mmCIF file of C-alpha atoms in Angstrom:
data_model
loop_
_atom_site.group_PDB
_atom_site.id
_atom_site.type_symbol
_atom_site.label_atom_id
_atom_site.label_comp_id
_atom_site.label_asym_id
_atom_site.label_seq_id
_atom_site.Cartn_x
_atom_site.Cartn_y
_atom_site.Cartn_z
ATOM 1 C CA MET A 273 7.461 16.277 -12.601
ATOM 2 C CA ARG A 274 8.431 14.391 -9.476
ATOM 3 C CA ILE A 275 7.408 15.267 -5.933
ATOM 4 C CA ALA A 276 9.577 14.473 -2.933
ATOM 5 C CA CYS A 277 7.015 13.038 -0.532
ATOM 6 C CA PRO A 278 8.174 13.517 3.069
ATOM 7 C CA PHE A 279 7.354 9.871 3.788
ATOM 8 C CA CYS A 280 7.908 7.990 0.523
ATOM 9 C CA GLY A 281 10.710 9.989 -1.086
ATOM 10 C CA SER A 282 10.879 11.109 -4.708
ATOM 11 C CA ARG A 283 7.818 9.877 -6.587
ATOM 12 C CA ASP A 284 6.339 10.202 -10.033
ATOM 13 C CA LEU A 285 3.543 12.675 -10.707
ATOM 14 C CA ARG A 286 1.124 9.874 -11.644
ATOM 15 C CA GLU A 287 0.919 8.816 -7.998
ATOM 16 C CA PHE A 288 -0.529 12.187 -6.947
ATOM 17 C CA SER A 289 -3.709 14.096 -7.524
ATOM 18 C CA PHE A 290 -3.956 17.869 -7.275
ATOM 19 C CA LEU A 291 -6.621 19.502 -5.138
ATOM 20 C CA GLY A 292 -5.960 23.205 -5.490
ATOM 21 C CA ASP A 293 -4.799 26.261 -3.632
ATOM 22 C CA ALA A 294 -3.581 25.204 -0.189
ATOM 23 C CA GLY A 295 -4.548 28.591 1.230
ATOM 24 C CA ALA A 296 -8.143 28.167 0.136
ATOM 25 C CA ALA A 297 -8.728 24.773 1.745
ATOM 26 C CA GLY A 298 -12.018 24.746 3.588
ATOM 27 C CA ALA A 299 -12.906 28.215 2.360
ATOM 28 C CA GLY A 300 -16.484 29.043 3.180
ATOM 29 C CA LEU A 301 -16.629 26.678 6.126
ATOM 30 C CA PRO A 302 -17.269 28.215 9.535
ATOM 31 C CA GLY A 303 -13.971 29.067 11.117
ATOM 32 C CA ALA A 304 -11.927 28.548 7.980
ATOM 33 C CA GLY A 305 -9.472 31.261 7.209
ATOM 34 C CA PRO A 306 -6.947 31.855 4.517
ATOM 35 C CA GLY A 307 -3.956 29.597 4.980
ATOM 36 C CA ALA A 308 -5.867 27.032 6.997
ATOM 37 C CA GLY A 309 -5.037 23.489 6.015
ATOM 38 C CA PRO A 310 -7.553 20.686 5.652
ATOM 39 C CA GLY A 311 -9.316 20.118 8.908
ATOM 40 C CA ALA A 312 -7.412 22.923 10.546
ATOM 41 C CA GLY A 313 -10.442 25.203 10.435
ATOM 42 C CA ALA A 314 -11.886 24.014 13.692
ATOM 43 C CA GLU A 315 -8.638 24.683 15.507
ATOM 44 C CA ALA A 316 -8.253 28.045 13.813
ATOM 45 C CA GLY A 317 -11.288 29.207 15.784
ATOM 46 C CA ALA A 318 -11.195 32.945 16.091
ATOM 47 C CA ASP A 319 -8.913 33.244 13.078
ATOM 48 C CA ALA A 320 -11.962 33.642 10.841
ATOM 49 C CA GLY A 321 -11.286 34.663 7.284
ATOM 50 C CA PRO A 322 -13.549 36.214 4.701
ATOM 51 C CA GLY A 323 -15.413 32.951 4.277
ATOM 52 C CA ALA A 324 -16.298 32.608 7.897
ATOM 53 C CA GLY A 325 -19.769 31.760 9.035
ATOM 54 C CA PRO A 326 -23.242 32.449 7.768
ATOM 55 C CA ASP A 327 -23.058 36.059 8.906
ATOM 56 C CA ALA A 328 -20.185 36.910 6.610
ATOM 57 C CA ASP A 329 -20.834 39.331 3.821
ATOM 58 C CA ALA A 330 -22.286 37.343 0.914
ATOM 59 C CA GLY A 331 -19.927 38.885 -1.617
ATOM 60 C CA ALA A 332 -16.858 38.136 0.450
ATOM 61 C CA ARG A 333 -18.136 34.649 1.097
ATOM 62 C CA ALA A 334 -18.694 33.886 -2.584
ATOM 63 C CA GLU A 335 -15.247 35.251 -3.319
ATOM 64 C CA ALA A 336 -13.674 32.979 -0.705
ATOM 65 C CA VAL A 337 -15.455 29.927 -2.040
ATOM 66 C CA TYR A 338 -15.104 30.447 -5.768
ATOM 67 C CA LEU A 339 -12.293 32.842 -6.619
ATOM 68 C CA ARG A 340 -8.691 31.694 -6.758
ATOM 69 C CA ASP A 341 -5.480 33.451 -7.551
ATOM 70 C CA ASN A 342 -3.794 32.073 -10.621
ATOM 71 C CA PRO A 343 -0.208 33.130 -10.105
ATOM 72 C CA ALA A 344 2.431 32.801 -12.796
ATOM 73 C CA GLY A 345 5.114 31.827 -10.361
ATOM 74 C CA ARG A 346 5.198 30.707 -6.792
ATOM 75 C CA HIS A 347 2.116 28.772 -5.681
ATOM 76 C CA ARG A 348 1.292 26.600 -2.679
ATOM 77 C CA GLY A 349 -1.052 23.771 -3.533
ATOM 78 C CA LEU A 350 -2.506 20.670 -1.955
ATOM 79 C CA TRP A 351 -1.572 17.297 -3.431
ATOM 80 C CA TYR A 352 -2.888 13.929 -2.357
ATOM 81 C CA HIS A 353 -0.438 11.037 -2.544
ATOM 82 C CA GLU A 354 -3.199 8.729 -3.627
ATOM 83 C CA ALA A 355 -1.128 5.845 -5.016
ATOM 84 C CA GLY A 356 1.430 6.079 -2.214
ATOM 85 C CA CYS A 357 1.228 6.813 1.499
ATOM 86 C CA ARG A 358 -2.146 8.579 1.119
ATOM 87 C CA SER A 359 -0.884 11.709 2.829
ATOM 88 C CA TRP A 360 -2.047 15.195 1.983
ATOM 89 C CA LEU A 361 0.933 17.316 1.009
ATOM 90 C CA ALA A 362 1.390 21.059 0.696
ATOM 91 C CA VAL A 363 3.668 21.648 -2.269
ATOM 92 C CA THR A 364 5.198 25.039 -3.002
ATOM 93 C CA ARG A 365 6.223 25.245 -6.650
ATOM 94 C CA ASP A 366 6.706 27.584 -9.564
ATOM 95 C CA THR A 367 3.735 27.207 -11.905
ATOM 96 C CA ARG A 368 5.876 28.296 -14.875
ATOM 97 C CA THR A 369 8.746 25.856 -14.440
ATOM 98 C CA HIS A 370 7.301 23.242 -12.044
ATOM 99 C CA ALA A 371 10.376 23.788 -9.905
ATOM 100 C CA ILE A 372 9.476 22.662 -6.388
ATOM 101 C CA PHE A 373 10.647 24.749 -3.423
ATOM 102 C CA ALA A 374 9.078 22.876 -0.529
ATOM 103 C CA VAL A 375 6.977 19.819 0.253
ATOM 104 C CA GLU A 376 5.455 19.215 3.662
ATOM 105 C CA LEU A 377 2.712 17.127 5.194
ATOM 106 C CA ALA A 378 -0.382 19.322 4.993
ATOM 107 C CA ARG A 379 -0.888 18.790 8.666
ATOM 108 C CA GLU A 380 1.558 17.377 11.130
ATOM 109 C CA GLY A 381 0.467 13.876 12.017
ATOM 110 C CA ALA A 382 -1.787 13.553 8.991
ATOM 111 C CA ARG A 383 -1.898 10.077 7.577
ATOM 112 C CA MET B 155 -7.320 -27.781 -0.515
ATOM 113 C CA PRO B 156 -10.056 -29.953 -2.024
ATOM 114 C CA GLU B 157 -9.414 -31.295 -5.521
ATOM 115 C CA ALA B 158 -11.540 -28.734 -7.305
ATOM 116 C CA ALA B 159 -10.424 -30.178 -10.642
ATOM 117 C CA SER B 160 -12.120 -33.461 -9.848
ATOM 118 C CA MET B 161 -15.425 -31.804 -9.116
ATOM 119 C CA PRO B 162 -16.156 -29.613 -12.112
ATOM 120 C CA GLY B 163 -19.281 -27.613 -11.816
ATOM 121 C CA THR B 164 -19.865 -28.341 -8.172
ATOM 122 C CA SER B 165 -20.309 -25.578 -5.700
ATOM 123 C CA ARG B 166 -17.472 -24.871 -3.320
ATOM 124 C CA PRO B 167 -17.529 -26.987 -0.199
ATOM 125 C CA GLY B 168 -16.187 -26.015 3.134
ATOM 126 C CA THR B 169 -17.889 -22.720 3.715
ATOM 127 C CA SER B 170 -18.697 -23.824 7.240
ATOM 128 C CA ARG B 171 -22.420 -23.491 6.863
ATOM 129 C CA PRO B 172 -23.636 -26.984 7.621
ATOM 130 C CA GLY B 173 -27.321 -27.651 7.840
ATOM 131 C CA THR B 174 -27.028 -28.597 11.474
ATOM 132 C CA PRO B 175 -24.313 -26.455 13.067
ATOM 133 C CA SER B 176 -22.816 -27.986 16.156
ATOM 134 C CA PRO B 177 -23.021 -25.898 19.299
ATOM 135 C CA GLY B 178 -20.030 -23.622 19.715
ATOM 136 C CA ALA B 179 -18.966 -23.910 16.090
ATOM 137 C CA ALA B 180 -20.509 -20.596 15.130
ATOM 138 C CA ALA B 181 -17.875 -18.532 16.879
ATOM 139 C CA GLU B 182 -15.152 -19.984 14.664
ATOM 140 C CA ALA B 183 -17.207 -20.202 11.483
ATOM 141 C CA SER B 184 -15.355 -18.774 8.552
ATOM 142 C CA LEU B 185 -15.034 -19.158 4.823
ATOM 143 C CA ARG B 186 -12.475 -21.522 3.433
ATOM 144 C CA PRO B 187 -9.465 -19.419 2.398
ATOM 145 C CA VAL B 188 -8.935 -19.279 -1.357
ATOM 146 C CA PRO B 189 -5.575 -17.929 -2.535
ATOM 147 C CA ALA B 190 -6.022 -14.711 -4.529
ATOM 148 C CA PHE B 191 -3.670 -15.877 -7.288
ATOM 149 C CA GLY B 192 -4.943 -19.453 -7.253
ATOM 150 C CA GLY B 193 -1.665 -20.676 -5.797
ATOM 151 C CA LEU B 194 0.339 -19.225 -8.681
ATOM 152 C CA ALA B 195 3.813 -20.707 -9.034
ATOM 153 C CA ALA B 196 5.853 -20.127 -12.175
ATOM 154 C CA SER B 197 9.423 -19.750 -13.281
ATOM 155 C CA SER B 198 11.243 -18.681 -16.431
ATOM 156 C CA PRO B 199 13.086 -21.621 -18.042
ATOM 157 C CA ASP B 200 16.500 -20.320 -16.983
ATOM 158 C CA GLY B 201 15.274 -19.430 -13.512
ATOM 159 C CA ARG B 202 15.967 -15.712 -13.954
ATOM 160 C CA LEU B 203 12.507 -14.962 -12.579
ATOM 161 C CA VAL B 204 10.638 -17.078 -10.075
ATOM 162 C CA VAL B 205 7.057 -16.249 -9.067
ATOM 163 C CA ARG B 206 5.346 -17.872 -6.147
ATOM 164 C CA GLU B 207 2.228 -16.937 -4.246
ATOM 165 C CA ARG B 208 2.627 -16.704 -0.494
ATOM 166 C CA GLU B 209 -0.469 -18.467 0.730
ATOM 167 C CA GLY B 210 -2.188 -18.523 4.077
ATOM 168 C CA LEU B 211 -0.633 -15.305 5.349
ATOM 169 C CA GLY B 212 -2.125 -13.212 8.094
ATOM 170 C CA LEU B 213 -2.446 -9.644 6.803
ATOM 171 C CA ALA B 214 -3.610 -6.488 8.554
ATOM 172 C CA THR B 215 -3.363 -2.744 8.353
ATOM 173 C CA VAL B 216 -2.142 -1.046 11.514
ATOM 174 C CA THR B 217 -2.672 2.652 12.146
ATOM 175 C CA ALA B 218 -1.398 4.177 15.377
ATOM 176 C CA ARG B 219 -3.880 6.169 17.382
ATOM 177 C CA ARG B 220 -3.045 9.829 17.578
ATOM 178 C CA GLY B 221 0.073 10.359 19.621
ATOM 179 C CA ARG B 222 0.464 6.671 20.497
ATOM 180 C CA GLY B 223 3.121 5.752 17.924
ATOM 181 C CA GLY B 224 5.852 5.689 20.546
ATOM 182 C CA ASP B 225 3.871 3.440 22.890
ATOM 183 C CA LEU B 226 3.024 1.159 19.975
ATOM 184 C CA ALA B 227 6.698 0.760 19.120
ATOM 185 C CA GLU B 228 7.501 0.002 22.735
ATOM 186 C CA VAL B 229 4.770 -2.644 23.036
ATOM 187 C CA LEU B 230 5.923 -4.336 19.826
ATOM 188 C CA ARG B 231 9.472 -4.390 21.123
ATOM 189 C CA ALA B 232 8.493 -5.783 24.504
ATOM 190 C CA SER B 233 5.903 -8.323 23.350
ATOM 191 C CA ARG B 234 7.199 -9.436 19.956
ATOM 192 C CA GLY B 235 10.847 -8.407 20.045
ATOM 193 C CA LEU B 236 10.217 -6.262 17.005
ATOM 194 C CA VAL B 237 12.184 -3.035 16.632
ATOM 195 C CA LEU B 238 10.036 -0.716 14.556
ATOM 196 C CA ARG B 239 12.056 1.182 11.972
ATOM 197 C CA PRO B 240 10.700 4.528 10.767
ATOM 198 C CA GLY B 241 9.739 5.353 7.193
ATOM 199 C CA PRO B 242 8.990 3.120 4.204
ATOM 200 C CA THR B 243 10.876 0.086 5.464
ATOM 201 C CA VAL B 244 10.220 -3.433 6.699
ATOM 202 C CA SER B 245 10.668 -4.291 10.370
ATOM 203 C CA ARG B 246 10.871 -8.003 11.129
ATOM 204 C CA ALA B 247 10.892 -10.279 14.139
ATOM 205 C CA GLY B 248 10.374 -13.978 13.670
ATOM 206 C CA ASP B 249 7.239 -14.595 11.625
ATOM 207 C CA LEU B 250 6.016 -11.012 11.930
ATOM 208 C CA ALA B 251 6.819 -8.191 9.510
ATOM 209 C CA LEU B 252 5.558 -4.616 9.577
ATOM 210 C CA VAL B 253 5.824 -2.751 6.289
ATOM 211 C CA GLY B 254 5.767 1.038 6.608
ATOM 212 C CA THR B 255 3.035 2.285 4.265
ATOM 213 C CA GLY B 256 2.477 5.815 5.534
ATOM 214 C CA PRO B 257 3.003 8.093 8.518
ATOM 215 C CA GLU B 258 2.201 5.994 11.603
ATOM 216 C CA THR B 259 0.680 3.335 9.346
ATOM 217 C CA TRP B 260 1.865 -0.189 8.554
ATOM 218 C CA PHE B 261 0.926 -3.280 6.571
ATOM 219 C CA ALA B 262 1.421 -6.197 8.940
ATOM 220 C CA VAL B 263 2.321 -9.596 7.539
ATOM 221 C CA GLY B 264 2.236 -12.785 9.580
ATOM 222 C CA ALA B 265 3.490 -16.120 8.276
ATOM 223 C CA GLY B 266 0.125 -17.708 8.990
ATOM 224 C CA GLY B 267 -3.094 -17.494 10.890
ATOM 225 C CA GLY B 268 -5.317 -15.793 8.360
ATOM 226 C CA TRP B 269 -7.875 -13.580 10.062
ATOM 227 C CA ARG B 270 -6.810 -14.843 13.483
ATOM 228 C CA PHE B 271 -3.520 -13.031 12.966
ATOM 229 C CA SER B 272 -5.158 -9.609 13.059
ATOM 230 C CA ARG B 273 -7.186 -10.536 16.122
ATOM 231 C CA ALA B 274 -4.034 -11.425 18.049
ATOM 232 C CA LEU B 275 -2.265 -8.282 16.839
ATOM 233 C CA ALA B 276 -5.258 -6.118 17.781
ATOM 234 C CA ALA B 277 -5.170 -7.593 21.274
ATOM 235 C CA THR B 278 -1.465 -6.815 21.565
ATOM 236 C CA LEU B 279 -2.001 -3.245 20.394
ATOM 237 C CA ALA B 280 -5.307 -2.558 22.145
ATOM 238 C CA GLY B 281 -5.762 1.161 22.662
ATOM 239 C CA LEU B 282 -2.665 2.002 20.654
ATOM 240 C CA ALA B 283 -3.658 1.268 17.093
ATOM 241 C CA ALA B 284 -6.515 0.444 14.768
ATOM 242 C CA VAL B 285 -5.893 -3.040 13.378
ATOM 243 C CA ALA B 286 -7.967 -4.176 10.408
ATOM 244 C CA ASP B 287 -7.824 -7.676 8.956
ATOM 245 C CA GLN B 288 -6.762 -7.802 5.300
ATOM 246 C CA SER B 289 -6.007 -11.520 5.039
ATOM 247 C CA SER B 290 -8.596 -12.130 2.360
ATOM 248 C CA GLY B 291 -8.272 -8.662 0.860
ATOM 249 C CA TYR B 292 -4.798 -8.985 -0.623
ATOM 250 C CA GLY B 293 -2.804 -11.576 -2.495
ATOM 251 C CA VAL B 294 0.955 -11.609 -2.001
ATOM 252 C CA LEU B 295 3.475 -12.787 -4.588
ATOM 253 C CA ARG B 296 7.162 -13.479 -3.971
ATOM 254 C CA LEU B 297 9.196 -12.461 -7.024
ATOM 255 C CA SER B 298 12.852 -13.360 -7.123
ATOM 256 C CA GLY B 299 15.811 -13.909 -9.404
ATOM 257 C CA PRO B 300 18.319 -11.868 -11.378
ATOM 258 C CA ALA B 301 15.637 -10.532 -13.750
ATOM 259 C CA VAL B 302 13.218 -9.376 -11.070
ATOM 260 C CA ARG B 303 14.204 -5.702 -11.097
ATOM 261 C CA ALA B 304 14.152 -5.534 -14.902
ATOM 262 C CA VAL B 305 10.618 -6.909 -14.890
ATOM 263 C CA LEU B 306 9.345 -4.621 -12.134
ATOM 264 C CA ALA B 307 10.946 -1.588 -13.807
ATOM 265 C CA LYS B 308 8.497 -1.929 -16.694
ATOM 266 C CA GLY B 309 5.602 -0.742 -14.588
ATOM 267 C CA VAL B 310 6.789 0.429 -11.192
ATOM 268 C CA PRO B 311 7.715 4.150 -11.140
ATOM 269 C CA VAL B 312 10.190 3.764 -8.280
ATOM 270 C CA ASP B 313 13.970 3.406 -8.542
ATOM 271 C CA LEU B 314 14.558 -0.198 -7.451
ATOM 272 C CA HIS B 315 18.337 -0.209 -7.917
ATOM 273 C CA PRO B 316 19.939 -1.604 -4.750
ATOM 274 C CA SER B 317 21.562 1.769 -4.120
ATOM 275 C CA ALA B 318 18.096 3.379 -3.944
ATOM 276 C CA PHE B 319 15.948 0.469 -2.738
ATOM 277 C CA ALA B 320 18.028 -1.562 -0.357
ATOM 278 C CA ALA B 321 17.302 -4.696 1.608
ATOM 279 C CA GLY B 322 14.431 -3.939 3.969
ATOM 280 C CA ASP B 323 13.064 -1.032 1.930
ATOM 281 C CA ALA B 324 9.390 -0.776 1.028
ATOM 282 C CA ALA B 325 7.125 1.319 -1.163
ATOM 283 C CA VAL B 326 3.430 1.834 -1.706
ATOM 284 C CA THR B 327 3.216 2.540 -5.398
ATOM 285 C CA LEU B 328 1.863 1.349 -8.735
ATOM 286 C CA ALA B 329 2.526 -1.484 -11.155
ATOM 287 C CA GLY B 330 0.985 -0.337 -14.372
ATOM 288 C CA HIS B 331 -2.242 1.119 -13.034
ATOM 289 C CA VAL B 332 -2.550 -1.341 -10.177
ATOM 290 C CA GLY B 333 -1.816 -0.138 -6.663
ATOM 291 C CA ILE B 334 0.713 -2.334 -4.880
ATOM 292 C CA VAL B 335 2.609 -2.604 -1.633
ATOM 293 C CA LEU B 336 6.147 -3.633 -2.546
ATOM 294 C CA TRP B 337 8.958 -4.595 -0.236
ATOM 295 C CA ARG B 338 12.346 -6.251 -0.371
ATOM 296 C CA ALA B 339 12.083 -9.721 1.123
ATOM 297 C CA GLU B 340 15.028 -11.602 2.543
ATOM 298 C CA ASP B 341 17.415 -12.505 -0.261
ATOM 299 C CA ARG B 342 17.159 -16.053 -1.538
ATOM 300 C CA ALA B 343 19.552 -18.686 -0.224
ATOM 301 C CA ASP B 344 21.565 -18.290 -3.444
ATOM 302 C CA GLY B 345 21.921 -14.565 -2.793
ATOM 303 C CA GLU B 346 19.447 -13.441 -5.446
ATOM 304 C CA GLU B 347 17.142 -10.556 -4.622
ATOM 305 C CA ALA B 348 13.548 -11.224 -3.682
ATOM 306 C CA PHE B 349 10.581 -8.859 -3.563
ATOM 307 C CA ASP B 350 7.125 -9.315 -2.098
ATOM 308 C CA VAL B 351 4.195 -7.630 -3.810
ATOM 309 C CA ALA B 352 0.802 -7.263 -2.169
ATOM 310 C CA VAL B 353 -2.104 -6.609 -4.524
ATOM 311 C CA PHE B 354 -5.773 -6.144 -3.761
ATOM 312 C CA ARG B 355 -7.483 -9.475 -4.470
ATOM 313 C CA SER B 356 -9.790 -7.966 -7.077
ATOM 314 C CA TYR B 357 -6.728 -6.795 -9.034
ATOM 315 C CA ALA B 358 -4.973 -10.169 -8.930
ATOM 316 C CA GLU B 359 -5.768 -11.091 -12.524
ATOM 317 C CA SER B 360 -4.867 -7.617 -13.833
ATOM 318 C CA PHE B 361 -1.565 -7.739 -12.003
ATOM 319 C CA ARG B 362 -0.863 -11.292 -13.122
ATOM 320 C CA HIS B 363 -1.491 -10.246 -16.717
ATOM 321 C CA TRP B 364 0.849 -7.281 -16.400
ATOM 322 C CA LEU B 365 3.507 -9.445 -14.730
ATOM 323 C CA PHE B 366 3.463 -12.150 -17.375
ATOM 324 C CA ALA B 367 3.457 -9.620 -20.208
ATOM 325 C CA SER B 368 6.396 -7.798 -18.619
ATOM 326 C CA ALA B 369 8.294 -11.044 -18.031
ATOM 327 C CA ALA B 370 7.612 -12.544 -21.468
ATOM 328 C CA GLU B 371 11.092 -11.623 -22.706
ATOM 329 C CA PHE B 372 12.520 -13.808 -19.962
ATOM 330 C CA GLY B 373 10.368 -16.712 -21.029
ATOM 331 C CA LEU B 374 7.897 -16.670 -18.182
ATOM 332 C CA ALA B 375 5.090 -18.669 -19.690
ATOM 333 C CA ASP B 376 1.489 -18.930 -18.750
ATOM 334 C CA GLY B 377 0.252 -22.308 -17.678
ATOM 335 C CA PRO B 378 0.251 -24.802 -14.870
ATOM 336 C CA ALA B 379 3.433 -24.866 -12.855
ATOM 337 C CA PRO B 380 4.451 -28.410 -11.988
ATOM 338 C CA GLY B 381 6.722 -29.179 -9.109
ATOM 339 C CA PRO B 382 6.756 -30.129 -5.474
ATOM 340 C CA GLY B 383 4.352 -28.212 -3.345
ATOM 341 C CA THR B 384 2.381 -26.912 -6.276
ATOM 342 C CA ALA B 385 0.257 -29.962 -7.001
ATOM 343 C CA GLY B 386 -3.239 -28.877 -7.812
ATOM 344 C CA ALA B 387 -2.185 -25.250 -8.224
ATOM 345 C CA VAL B 388 -3.294 -23.421 -11.288
ATOM 346 C CA SER B 389 -1.602 -20.433 -12.852
ATOM 347 C CA ARG B 390 -4.798 -18.802 -13.956
ATOM 348 C CA PRO B 391 -7.415 -18.132 -11.330
ATOM 349 C CA ALA B 392 -10.617 -19.733 -12.536
#
């Protein structure tokens, strides 16, 4: 599998490490909601998801922290270009075929 | 460089820590620079691959402060005459080169100056970028000759064909398992391609081992490299 890094271009899989579901990044942190990218929680503010804050329902909070969808198909995940430009990328791919539909910097201006 | 070979077993001189420091010397006190690859200089017998350490460089990482990338480019243009190209490319002006290593991030290479290079660059870019000295952190090798791409291809997972990696292109990537910053240098006077490779100092021996193993088929042999300008150099760091 090769990933087309927005900065570096097409690169081999060995340069990247996989973090997990992009939509779950920061789950359980105050202010983090579904779909929030890394570090975006603070800006998301009022857009609090099920994992938001200490007052959130414990069951919903545990679910947000620990439970992940495991789709056979389209999935948006976070990848770190560790051996390259060290950017966090959000990669949308098909988990069955590894076909990649989209690659973007996880946050505009991220390094 | 002192003749280390003539003083086996002695401790390294020149670390600027005299017993009685002279007033004012402390501000400029620094360690004596030691090349990461021990001044490596080697060539295959037919000259298809030439390896030479670039010594005494000033090296620094430059990261633009948030939203100041445009101002940084303008200051570099005005003060150094350097036109900053976007993406993984090399921008050059005189003795200064900026290698694009990430979004709004560069590896700056100066022809000399050591740690003083980063101090001057930081002053130029004050308020616009974080500049961190890397002069003693990396070793830089110049690889050139008609076999250079064949050798690099054995461990670098990037397409280095001239149609994909043209003059002035750069990449942060791997050689074997060693992280490298790789960029196309100016072609040699005879028109042969040249690449510069920056490797963390602590990986110098691992990289050298990989390089010589990969270049063995071209006859690149381990051992002292005689020749002008390499007197006293050793191929293997001690």
